[in-house]
């Protein structure tokens, strides 16, 4: 992934992808990648419910296969869902056709109209085909909660430093992230509320 905020050339490369929502609206879009898994997703859902916040979960199809009850809980609690491929494929490690087939396999379980590529990158050929079927959601702020070099305080500070009107904020419901999110997620939500941000999900 790229550091905190993507460069302008990346946004230009994929012009029909969504990198940031309305910059005139005091609202942010919380997103979670790589789940659902029982070690992380339930805590995140509990935290969102406690604070009255909705989010969008970009899910790996094979995780949904293993934990279908988490997909149902995410939907039942009013959150949005997105496709994150079936096996968290790296875009440059597979043929385009393999990547596309894997994504559609995931959607047999997820039934999403939103897609986000793992690691936030994809070949232009993959983008060309997937944009015909999905609304491609990228990000405006990566918290880097997955990094072993980041502390929970660092993750929170990334939110405080880079959040702005229309930000699409990326967290992860993963084993690499969850210990930091026990502190950083509720504190980030509290801070965003104090700053006057509303929380929205994608249509």
mmCIF file with all atom_site columns, C-alpha atoms in Angstrom:
data_model
loop_
_atom_site.group_PDB
_atom_site.id
_atom_site.type_symbol
_atom_site.label_atom_id
_atom_site.label_alt_id
_atom_site.label_comp_id
_atom_site.label_asym_id
_atom_site.label_entity_id
_atom_site.label_seq_id
_atom_site.pdbx_PDB_ins_code
_atom_site.Cartn_x
_atom_site.Cartn_y
_atom_site.Cartn_z
_atom_site.occupancy
_atom_site.B_iso_or_equiv
_atom_site.pdbx_formal_charge
_atom_site.auth_seq_id
_atom_site.auth_comp_id
_atom_site.auth_asym_id
_atom_site.auth_atom_id
_atom_site.pdbx_PDB_model_num
ATOM 1   C CA . UNK A 1 1   ? 0.000   0.000   0.000   1.00 0.00 ? 1   UNK A CA 1
ATOM 2   C CA . UNK A 1 2   ? 0.963   3.594   -0.398  1.00 0.00 ? 2   UNK A CA 1
ATOM 3   C CA . UNK A 1 3   ? 1.654   5.913   2.497   1.00 0.00 ? 3   UNK A CA 1
ATOM 4   C CA . UNK A 1 4   ? -1.356  7.656   4.062   1.00 0.00 ? 4   UNK A CA 1
ATOM 5   C CA . UNK A 1 5   ? -2.670  9.545   1.026   1.00 0.00 ? 5   UNK A CA 1
ATOM 6   C CA . UNK A 1 6   ? -2.343  8.434   -2.629  1.00 0.00 ? 6   UNK A CA 1
ATOM 7   C CA . UNK A 1 7   ? -0.418  10.580  -5.073  1.00 0.00 ? 7   UNK A CA 1
ATOM 8   C CA . UNK A 1 8   ? -2.205  12.542  -7.778  1.00 0.00 ? 8   UNK A CA 1
ATOM 9   C CA . UNK A 1 9   ? -0.786  10.389  -10.571 1.00 0.00 ? 9   UNK A CA 1
ATOM 10  C CA . UNK A 1 10  ? -2.508  7.328   -9.103  1.00 0.00 ? 10  UNK A CA 1
ATOM 11  C CA . UNK A 1 11  ? -5.834  9.152   -9.054  1.00 0.00 ? 11  UNK A CA 1
ATOM 12  C CA . UNK A 1 12  ? -5.307  10.178  -12.679 1.00 0.00 ? 12  UNK A CA 1
ATOM 13  C CA . UNK A 1 13  ? -4.429  6.601   -13.683 1.00 0.00 ? 13  UNK A CA 1
ATOM 14  C CA . UNK A 1 14  ? -7.830  5.317   -12.535 1.00 0.00 ? 14  UNK A CA 1
ATOM 15  C CA . UNK A 1 15  ? -10.139 8.282   -13.137 1.00 0.00 ? 15  UNK A CA 1
ATOM 16  C CA . UNK A 1 16  ? -13.413 6.377   -12.720 1.00 0.00 ? 16  UNK A CA 1
ATOM 17  C CA . UNK A 1 17  ? -12.364 4.939   -9.370  1.00 0.00 ? 17  UNK A CA 1
ATOM 18  C CA . UNK A 1 18  ? -13.548 6.781   -6.255  1.00 0.00 ? 18  UNK A CA 1
ATOM 19  C CA . UNK A 1 19  ? -10.691 8.176   -4.187  1.00 0.00 ? 19  UNK A CA 1
ATOM 20  C CA . UNK A 1 20  ? -12.516 10.798  -2.169  1.00 0.00 ? 20  UNK A CA 1
ATOM 21  C CA . UNK A 1 21  ? -16.134 11.756  -1.734  1.00 0.00 ? 21  UNK A CA 1
ATOM 22  C CA . UNK A 1 22  ? -17.636 15.263  -1.736  1.00 0.00 ? 22  UNK A CA 1
ATOM 23  C CA . UNK A 1 23  ? -14.894 17.659  -0.514  1.00 0.00 ? 23  UNK A CA 1
ATOM 24  C CA . UNK A 1 24  ? -17.516 20.254  0.428   1.00 0.00 ? 24  UNK A CA 1
ATOM 25  C CA . UNK A 1 25  ? -19.331 17.938  2.848   1.00 0.00 ? 25  UNK A CA 1
ATOM 26  C CA . UNK A 1 26  ? -18.190 17.479  6.436   1.00 0.00 ? 26  UNK A CA 1
ATOM 27  C CA . UNK A 1 27  ? -18.362 13.696  6.261   1.00 0.00 ? 27  UNK A CA 1
ATOM 28  C CA . UNK A 1 28  ? -16.031 10.698  6.210   1.00 0.00 ? 28  UNK A CA 1
ATOM 29  C CA . UNK A 1 29  ? -16.423 7.105   5.036   1.00 0.00 ? 29  UNK A CA 1
ATOM 30  C CA . UNK A 1 30  ? -14.932 4.417   7.282   1.00 0.00 ? 30  UNK A CA 1
ATOM 31  C CA . UNK A 1 31  ? -13.864 1.263   5.459   1.00 0.00 ? 31  UNK A CA 1
ATOM 32  C CA . UNK A 1 32  ? -12.411 -2.053  6.625   1.00 0.00 ? 32  UNK A CA 1
ATOM 33  C CA . UNK A 1 33  ? -10.436 -4.427  4.398   1.00 0.00 ? 33  UNK A CA 1
ATOM 34  C CA . UNK A 1 34  ? -9.495  -8.127  4.436   1.00 0.00 ? 34  UNK A CA 1
ATOM 35  C CA . UNK A 1 35  ? -12.104 -9.675  6.750   1.00 0.00 ? 35  UNK A CA 1
ATOM 36  C CA . UNK A 1 36  ? -14.330 -10.931 7.989   1.00 0.00 ? 36  UNK A CA 1
ATOM 37  C CA . UNK A 1 37  ? -12.555 -12.955 10.670  1.00 0.00 ? 37  UNK A CA 1
ATOM 38  C CA . UNK A 1 38  ? -13.741 -13.852 14.186  1.00 0.00 ? 38  UNK A CA 1
ATOM 39  C CA . UNK A 1 39  ? -10.599 -12.455 15.818  1.00 0.00 ? 39  UNK A CA 1
ATOM 40  C CA . UNK A 1 40  ? -11.253 -8.905  14.587  1.00 0.00 ? 40  UNK A CA 1
ATOM 41  C CA . UNK A 1 41  ? -14.590 -8.239  12.916  1.00 0.00 ? 41  UNK A CA 1
ATOM 42  C CA . UNK A 1 42  ? -16.862 -8.729  15.963  1.00 0.00 ? 42  UNK A CA 1
ATOM 43  C CA . UNK A 1 43  ? -14.893 -6.170  17.990  1.00 0.00 ? 43  UNK A CA 1
ATOM 44  C CA . UNK A 1 44  ? -15.088 -3.680  15.139  1.00 0.00 ? 44  UNK A CA 1
ATOM 45  C CA . UNK A 1 45  ? -18.830 -4.236  14.792  1.00 0.00 ? 45  UNK A CA 1
ATOM 46  C CA . UNK A 1 46  ? -19.326 -3.838  18.542  1.00 0.00 ? 46  UNK A CA 1
ATOM 47  C CA . UNK A 1 47  ? -17.357 -0.578  18.483  1.00 0.00 ? 47  UNK A CA 1
ATOM 48  C CA . UNK A 1 48  ? -19.292 0.804   15.524  1.00 0.00 ? 48  UNK A CA 1
ATOM 49  C CA . UNK A 1 49  ? -22.584 -0.091  17.195  1.00 0.00 ? 49  UNK A CA 1
ATOM 50  C CA . UNK A 1 50  ? -21.519 1.506   20.474  1.00 0.00 ? 50  UNK A CA 1
ATOM 51  C CA . UNK A 1 51  ? -20.788 4.787   18.694  1.00 0.00 ? 51  UNK A CA 1
ATOM 52  C CA . UNK A 1 52  ? -23.720 4.658   16.291  1.00 0.00 ? 52  UNK A CA 1
ATOM 53  C CA . UNK A 1 53  ? -21.517 4.577   13.189  1.00 0.00 ? 53  UNK A CA 1
ATOM 54  C CA . UNK A 1 54  ? -21.919 2.719   9.892   1.00 0.00 ? 54  UNK A CA 1
ATOM 55  C CA . UNK A 1 55  ? -19.008 1.554   7.728   1.00 0.00 ? 55  UNK A CA 1
ATOM 56  C CA . UNK A 1 56  ? -18.187 -0.354  4.547   1.00 0.00 ? 56  UNK A CA 1
ATOM 57  C CA . UNK A 1 57  ? -16.474 -3.751  4.719   1.00 0.00 ? 57  UNK A CA 1
ATOM 58  C CA . UNK A 1 58  ? -14.406 -4.893  1.724   1.00 0.00 ? 58  UNK A CA 1
ATOM 59  C CA . UNK A 1 59  ? -14.369 -8.622  2.258   1.00 0.00 ? 59  UNK A CA 1
ATOM 60  C CA . UNK A 1 60  ? -12.301 -11.545 1.025   1.00 0.00 ? 60  UNK A CA 1
ATOM 61  C CA . UNK A 1 61  ? -14.580 -14.186 -0.445  1.00 0.00 ? 61  UNK A CA 1
ATOM 62  C CA . UNK A 1 62  ? -12.801 -17.116 1.171   1.00 0.00 ? 62  UNK A CA 1
ATOM 63  C CA . UNK A 1 63  ? -13.223 -15.503 4.595   1.00 0.00 ? 63  UNK A CA 1
ATOM 64  C CA . UNK A 1 64  ? -16.927 -15.084 3.892   1.00 0.00 ? 64  UNK A CA 1
ATOM 65  C CA . UNK A 1 65  ? -17.073 -18.772 2.950   1.00 0.00 ? 65  UNK A CA 1
ATOM 66  C CA . UNK A 1 66  ? -15.522 -19.715 6.285   1.00 0.00 ? 66  UNK A CA 1
ATOM 67  C CA . UNK A 1 67  ? -17.469 -17.229 8.408   1.00 0.00 ? 67  UNK A CA 1
ATOM 68  C CA . UNK A 1 68  ? -20.821 -16.570 6.717   1.00 0.00 ? 68  UNK A CA 1
ATOM 69  C CA . UNK A 1 69  ? -22.381 -15.545 10.009  1.00 0.00 ? 69  UNK A CA 1
ATOM 70  C CA . UNK A 1 70  ? -20.110 -12.485 10.065  1.00 0.00 ? 70  UNK A CA 1
ATOM 71  C CA . UNK A 1 71  ? -21.292 -11.413 6.632   1.00 0.00 ? 71  UNK A CA 1
ATOM 72  C CA . UNK A 1 72  ? -24.879 -11.715 7.844   1.00 0.00 ? 72  UNK A CA 1
ATOM 73  C CA . UNK A 1 73  ? -24.140 -9.707  10.977  1.00 0.00 ? 73  UNK A CA 1
ATOM 74  C CA . UNK A 1 74  ? -22.460 -6.951  8.942   1.00 0.00 ? 74  UNK A CA 1
ATOM 75  C CA . UNK A 1 75  ? -25.524 -6.668  6.710   1.00 0.00 ? 75  UNK A CA 1
ATOM 76  C CA . UNK A 1 76  ? -28.051 -6.964  9.542   1.00 0.00 ? 76  UNK A CA 1
ATOM 77  C CA . UNK A 1 77  ? -26.396 -4.093  11.411  1.00 0.00 ? 77  UNK A CA 1
ATOM 78  C CA . UNK A 1 78  ? -26.766 -1.790  8.427   1.00 0.00 ? 78  UNK A CA 1
ATOM 79  C CA . UNK A 1 79  ? -23.229 -1.697  7.078   1.00 0.00 ? 79  UNK A CA 1
ATOM 80  C CA . UNK A 1 80  ? -22.277 -1.758  3.417   1.00 0.00 ? 80  UNK A CA 1
ATOM 81  C CA . UNK A 1 81  ? -20.302 -4.604  1.824   1.00 0.00 ? 81  UNK A CA 1
ATOM 82  C CA . UNK A 1 82  ? -17.693 -4.676  -0.910  1.00 0.00 ? 82  UNK A CA 1
ATOM 83  C CA . UNK A 1 83  ? -15.664 -7.250  -2.837  1.00 0.00 ? 83  UNK A CA 1
ATOM 84  C CA . UNK A 1 84  ? -11.936 -7.616  -2.102  1.00 0.00 ? 84  UNK A CA 1
ATOM 85  C CA . UNK A 1 85  ? -11.325 -10.668 -4.382  1.00 0.00 ? 85  UNK A CA 1
ATOM 86  C CA . UNK A 1 86  ? -11.773 -14.256 -3.269  1.00 0.00 ? 86  UNK A CA 1
ATOM 87  C CA . UNK A 1 87  ? -8.216  -14.896 -2.073  1.00 0.00 ? 87  UNK A CA 1
ATOM 88  C CA . UNK A 1 88  ? -6.744  -11.413 -1.537  1.00 0.00 ? 88  UNK A CA 1
ATOM 89  C CA . UNK A 1 89  ? -4.914  -11.610 -4.846  1.00 0.00 ? 89  UNK A CA 1
ATOM 90  C CA . UNK A 1 90  ? -2.018  -9.351  -5.695  1.00 0.00 ? 90  UNK A CA 1
ATOM 91  C CA . UNK A 1 91  ? -2.874  -7.585  -8.934  1.00 0.00 ? 91  UNK A CA 1
ATOM 92  C CA . UNK A 1 92  ? 0.567   -8.023  -10.505 1.00 0.00 ? 92  UNK A CA 1
ATOM 93  C CA . UNK A 1 93  ? 1.088   -11.643 -9.468  1.00 0.00 ? 93  UNK A CA 1
ATOM 94  C CA . UNK A 1 94  ? -1.643  -13.133 -11.638 1.00 0.00 ? 94  UNK A CA 1
ATOM 95  C CA . UNK A 1 95  ? -2.993  -12.954 -15.158 1.00 0.00 ? 95  UNK A CA 1
ATOM 96  C CA . UNK A 1 96  ? -5.786  -10.454 -15.644 1.00 0.00 ? 96  UNK A CA 1
ATOM 97  C CA . UNK A 1 97  ? -8.267  -13.223 -16.448 1.00 0.00 ? 97  UNK A CA 1
ATOM 98  C CA . UNK A 1 98  ? -7.323  -15.070 -13.249 1.00 0.00 ? 98  UNK A CA 1
ATOM 99  C CA . UNK A 1 99  ? -7.857  -11.909 -11.217 1.00 0.00 ? 99  UNK A CA 1
ATOM 100 C CA . UNK A 1 100 ? -11.245 -11.214 -12.803 1.00 0.00 ? 100 UNK A CA 1
ATOM 101 C CA . UNK A 1 101 ? -12.461 -14.786 -12.332 1.00 0.00 ? 101 UNK A CA 1
ATOM 102 C CA . UNK A 1 102 ? -11.336 -14.744 -8.701  1.00 0.00 ? 102 UNK A CA 1
ATOM 103 C CA . UNK A 1 103 ? -13.219 -11.495 -8.084  1.00 0.00 ? 103 UNK A CA 1
ATOM 104 C CA . UNK A 1 104 ? -16.426 -12.842 -9.597  1.00 0.00 ? 104 UNK A CA 1
ATOM 105 C CA . UNK A 1 105 ? -16.073 -16.029 -7.555  1.00 0.00 ? 105 UNK A CA 1
ATOM 106 C CA . UNK A 1 106 ? -16.022 -13.895 -4.406  1.00 0.00 ? 106 UNK A CA 1
ATOM 107 C CA . UNK A 1 107 ? -19.127 -12.069 -5.534  1.00 0.00 ? 107 UNK A CA 1
ATOM 108 C CA . UNK A 1 108 ? -21.099 -15.301 -5.622  1.00 0.00 ? 108 UNK A CA 1
ATOM 109 C CA . UNK A 1 109 ? -20.916 -15.057 -1.816  1.00 0.00 ? 109 UNK A CA 1
ATOM 110 C CA . UNK A 1 110 ? -20.702 -11.313 -1.168  1.00 0.00 ? 110 UNK A CA 1
ATOM 111 C CA . UNK A 1 111 ? -23.185 -9.990  -3.765  1.00 0.00 ? 111 UNK A CA 1
ATOM 112 C CA . UNK A 1 112 ? -21.573 -6.547  -3.788  1.00 0.00 ? 112 UNK A CA 1
ATOM 113 C CA . UNK A 1 113 ? -21.615 -3.710  -6.294  1.00 0.00 ? 113 UNK A CA 1
ATOM 114 C CA . UNK A 1 114 ? -18.474 -2.195  -4.765  1.00 0.00 ? 114 UNK A CA 1
ATOM 115 C CA . UNK A 1 115 ? -14.893 -3.386  -5.301  1.00 0.00 ? 115 UNK A CA 1
ATOM 116 C CA . UNK A 1 116 ? -11.533 -2.486  -3.797  1.00 0.00 ? 116 UNK A CA 1
ATOM 117 C CA . UNK A 1 117 ? -8.310  -4.139  -5.014  1.00 0.00 ? 117 UNK A CA 1
ATOM 118 C CA . UNK A 1 118 ? -6.075  -5.768  -2.370  1.00 0.00 ? 118 UNK A CA 1
ATOM 119 C CA . UNK A 1 119 ? -3.095  -3.580  -1.503  1.00 0.00 ? 119 UNK A CA 1
ATOM 120 C CA . UNK A 1 120 ? -4.898  -0.724  -3.246  1.00 0.00 ? 120 UNK A CA 1
ATOM 121 C CA . UNK A 1 121 ? -3.337  -1.420  -6.640  1.00 0.00 ? 121 UNK A CA 1
ATOM 122 C CA . UNK A 1 122 ? -4.403  -3.117  -9.863  1.00 0.00 ? 122 UNK A CA 1
ATOM 123 C CA . UNK A 1 123 ? -3.379  -3.477  -13.461 1.00 0.00 ? 123 UNK A CA 1
ATOM 124 C CA . UNK A 1 124 ? -5.095  -1.093  -15.843 1.00 0.00 ? 124 UNK A CA 1
ATOM 125 C CA . UNK A 1 125 ? -6.550  -4.111  -17.655 1.00 0.00 ? 125 UNK A CA 1
ATOM 126 C CA . UNK A 1 126 ? -8.140  -5.337  -14.419 1.00 0.00 ? 126 UNK A CA 1
ATOM 127 C CA . UNK A 1 127 ? -9.491  -1.869  -13.763 1.00 0.00 ? 127 UNK A CA 1
ATOM 128 C CA . UNK A 1 128 ? -10.911 -1.698  -17.293 1.00 0.00 ? 128 UNK A CA 1
ATOM 129 C CA . UNK A 1 129 ? -12.970 -4.868  -16.879 1.00 0.00 ? 129 UNK A CA 1
ATOM 130 C CA . UNK A 1 130 ? -13.975 -4.506  -13.240 1.00 0.00 ? 130 UNK A CA 1
ATOM 131 C CA . UNK A 1 131 ? -15.251 -0.950  -13.621 1.00 0.00 ? 131 UNK A CA 1
ATOM 132 C CA . UNK A 1 132 ? -17.931 -2.340  -15.960 1.00 0.00 ? 132 UNK A CA 1
ATOM 133 C CA . UNK A 1 133 ? -19.416 -4.395  -13.128 1.00 0.00 ? 133 UNK A CA 1
ATOM 134 C CA . UNK A 1 134 ? -18.410 -2.600  -9.935  1.00 0.00 ? 134 UNK A CA 1
ATOM 135 C CA . UNK A 1 135 ? -18.096 0.836   -8.450  1.00 0.00 ? 135 UNK A CA 1
ATOM 136 C CA . UNK A 1 136 ? -14.388 0.850   -7.605  1.00 0.00 ? 136 UNK A CA 1
ATOM 137 C CA . UNK A 1 137 ? -13.668 2.414   -4.219  1.00 0.00 ? 137 UNK A CA 1
ATOM 138 C CA . UNK A 1 138 ? -10.074 3.322   -3.426  1.00 0.00 ? 138 UNK A CA 1
ATOM 139 C CA . UNK A 1 139 ? -9.119  5.532   -0.481  1.00 0.00 ? 139 UNK A CA 1
ATOM 140 C CA . UNK A 1 140 ? -8.142  9.003   0.595   1.00 0.00 ? 140 UNK A CA 1
ATOM 141 C CA . UNK A 1 141 ? -6.475  8.010   3.873   1.00 0.00 ? 141 UNK A CA 1
ATOM 142 C CA . UNK A 1 142 ? -4.739  4.748   4.736   1.00 0.00 ? 142 UNK A CA 1
ATOM 143 C CA . UNK A 1 143 ? -4.252  4.471   8.496   1.00 0.00 ? 143 UNK A CA 1
ATOM 144 C CA . UNK A 1 144 ? -1.483  1.858   8.096   1.00 0.00 ? 144 UNK A CA 1
ATOM 145 C CA . UNK A 1 145 ? -2.885  -0.063  11.035  1.00 0.00 ? 145 UNK A CA 1
ATOM 146 C CA . UNK A 1 146 ? -1.412  -3.240  9.468   1.00 0.00 ? 146 UNK A CA 1
ATOM 147 C CA . UNK A 1 147 ? 2.208   -2.045  9.790   1.00 0.00 ? 147 UNK A CA 1
ATOM 148 C CA . UNK A 1 148 ? 4.407   -3.576  12.463  1.00 0.00 ? 148 UNK A CA 1
ATOM 149 C CA . UNK A 1 149 ? 6.250   -0.261  12.591  1.00 0.00 ? 149 UNK A CA 1
ATOM 150 C CA . UNK A 1 150 ? 3.133   1.640   13.660  1.00 0.00 ? 150 UNK A CA 1
ATOM 151 C CA . UNK A 1 151 ? 1.752   1.941   17.182  1.00 0.00 ? 151 UNK A CA 1
ATOM 152 C CA . UNK A 1 152 ? -1.901  2.412   18.029  1.00 0.00 ? 152 UNK A CA 1
ATOM 153 C CA . UNK A 1 153 ? -1.122  6.063   18.729  1.00 0.00 ? 153 UNK A CA 1
ATOM 154 C CA . UNK A 1 154 ? 0.472   6.392   15.286  1.00 0.00 ? 154 UNK A CA 1
ATOM 155 C CA . UNK A 1 155 ? -2.668  4.991   13.662  1.00 0.00 ? 155 UNK A CA 1
ATOM 156 C CA . UNK A 1 156 ? -4.822  7.490   15.538  1.00 0.00 ? 156 UNK A CA 1
ATOM 157 C CA . UNK A 1 157 ? -2.466  10.332  14.639  1.00 0.00 ? 157 UNK A CA 1
ATOM 158 C CA . UNK A 1 158 ? -2.724  9.419   10.946  1.00 0.00 ? 158 UNK A CA 1
ATOM 159 C CA . UNK A 1 159 ? -6.472  9.906   11.184  1.00 0.00 ? 159 UNK A CA 1
ATOM 160 C CA . UNK A 1 160 ? -6.040  13.219  12.968  1.00 0.00 ? 160 UNK A CA 1
ATOM 161 C CA . UNK A 1 161 ? -3.440  14.465  10.507  1.00 0.00 ? 161 UNK A CA 1
ATOM 162 C CA . UNK A 1 162 ? -4.977  13.390  7.204   1.00 0.00 ? 162 UNK A CA 1
ATOM 163 C CA . UNK A 1 163 ? -8.768  13.213  7.639   1.00 0.00 ? 163 UNK A CA 1
ATOM 164 C CA . UNK A 1 164 ? -10.644 15.867  5.677   1.00 0.00 ? 164 UNK A CA 1
ATOM 165 C CA . UNK A 1 165 ? -14.021 16.442  4.091   1.00 0.00 ? 165 UNK A CA 1
ATOM 166 C CA . UNK A 1 166 ? -14.984 13.419  1.993   1.00 0.00 ? 166 UNK A CA 1
ATOM 167 C CA . UNK A 1 167 ? -12.135 11.218  3.216   1.00 0.00 ? 167 UNK A CA 1
ATOM 168 C CA . UNK A 1 168 ? -12.416 7.496   2.552   1.00 0.00 ? 168 UNK A CA 1
ATOM 169 C CA . UNK A 1 169 ? -10.553 6.125   5.577   1.00 0.00 ? 169 UNK A CA 1
ATOM 170 C CA . UNK A 1 170 ? -9.098  2.616   5.392   1.00 0.00 ? 170 UNK A CA 1
ATOM 171 C CA . UNK A 1 171 ? -8.701  0.352   8.416   1.00 0.00 ? 171 UNK A CA 1
ATOM 172 C CA . UNK A 1 172 ? -8.348  -3.449  8.394   1.00 0.00 ? 172 UNK A CA 1
ATOM 173 C CA . UNK A 1 173 ? -10.236 -6.170  10.229  1.00 0.00 ? 173 UNK A CA 1
ATOM 174 C CA . UNK A 1 174 ? -7.172  -8.396  10.272  1.00 0.00 ? 174 UNK A CA 1
ATOM 175 C CA . UNK A 1 175 ? -4.820  -10.071 12.723  1.00 0.00 ? 175 UNK A CA 1
ATOM 176 C CA . UNK A 1 176 ? -2.122  -7.524  11.899  1.00 0.00 ? 176 UNK A CA 1
ATOM 177 C CA . UNK A 1 177 ? -4.357  -4.621  12.866  1.00 0.00 ? 177 UNK A CA 1
ATOM 178 C CA . UNK A 1 178 ? -6.742  -5.621  15.588  1.00 0.00 ? 178 UNK A CA 1
ATOM 179 C CA . UNK A 1 179 ? -4.503  -5.057  18.627  1.00 0.00 ? 179 UNK A CA 1
ATOM 180 C CA . UNK A 1 180 ? -3.958  -1.458  17.535  1.00 0.00 ? 180 UNK A CA 1
ATOM 181 C CA . UNK A 1 181 ? -7.608  -0.941  16.708  1.00 0.00 ? 181 UNK A CA 1
ATOM 182 C CA . UNK A 1 182 ? -8.693  -1.759  20.249  1.00 0.00 ? 182 UNK A CA 1
ATOM 183 C CA . UNK A 1 183 ? -7.369  1.696   21.081  1.00 0.00 ? 183 UNK A CA 1
ATOM 184 C CA . UNK A 1 184 ? -7.190  3.551   17.782  1.00 0.00 ? 184 UNK A CA 1
ATOM 185 C CA . UNK A 1 185 ? -10.654 2.847   16.369  1.00 0.00 ? 185 UNK A CA 1
ATOM 186 C CA . UNK A 1 186 ? -12.845 4.142   19.214  1.00 0.00 ? 186 UNK A CA 1
ATOM 187 C CA . UNK A 1 187 ? -10.498 7.074   19.762  1.00 0.00 ? 187 UNK A CA 1
ATOM 188 C CA . UNK A 1 188 ? -10.562 7.939   16.059  1.00 0.00 ? 188 UNK A CA 1
ATOM 189 C CA . UNK A 1 189 ? -14.362 7.836   16.008  1.00 0.00 ? 189 UNK A CA 1
ATOM 190 C CA . UNK A 1 190 ? -14.558 10.060  19.081  1.00 0.00 ? 190 UNK A CA 1
ATOM 191 C CA . UNK A 1 191 ? -12.125 12.555  17.569  1.00 0.00 ? 191 UNK A CA 1
ATOM 192 C CA . UNK A 1 192 ? -13.909 12.657  14.215  1.00 0.00 ? 192 UNK A CA 1
ATOM 193 C CA . UNK A 1 193 ? -17.202 13.303  15.995  1.00 0.00 ? 193 UNK A CA 1
ATOM 194 C CA . UNK A 1 194 ? -15.639 16.063  18.051  1.00 0.00 ? 194 UNK A CA 1
ATOM 195 C CA . UNK A 1 195 ? -14.406 17.641  14.826  1.00 0.00 ? 195 UNK A CA 1
ATOM 196 C CA . UNK A 1 196 ? -17.947 17.629  13.481  1.00 0.00 ? 196 UNK A CA 1
ATOM 197 C CA . UNK A 1 197 ? -17.681 14.869  10.866  1.00 0.00 ? 197 UNK A CA 1
ATOM 198 C CA . UNK A 1 198 ? -20.684 12.785  9.890   1.00 0.00 ? 198 UNK A CA 1
ATOM 199 C CA . UNK A 1 199 ? -20.186 9.110   9.015   1.00 0.00 ? 199 UNK A CA 1
ATOM 200 C CA . UNK A 1 200 ? -21.511 7.769   5.741   1.00 0.00 ? 200 UNK A CA 1
ATOM 201 C CA . UNK A 1 201 ? -21.512 4.579   3.696   1.00 0.00 ? 201 UNK A CA 1
ATOM 202 C CA . UNK A 1 202 ? -21.477 4.137   -0.083  1.00 0.00 ? 202 UNK A CA 1
ATOM 203 C CA . UNK A 1 203 ? -24.678 3.784   -2.054  1.00 0.00 ? 203 UNK A CA 1
#
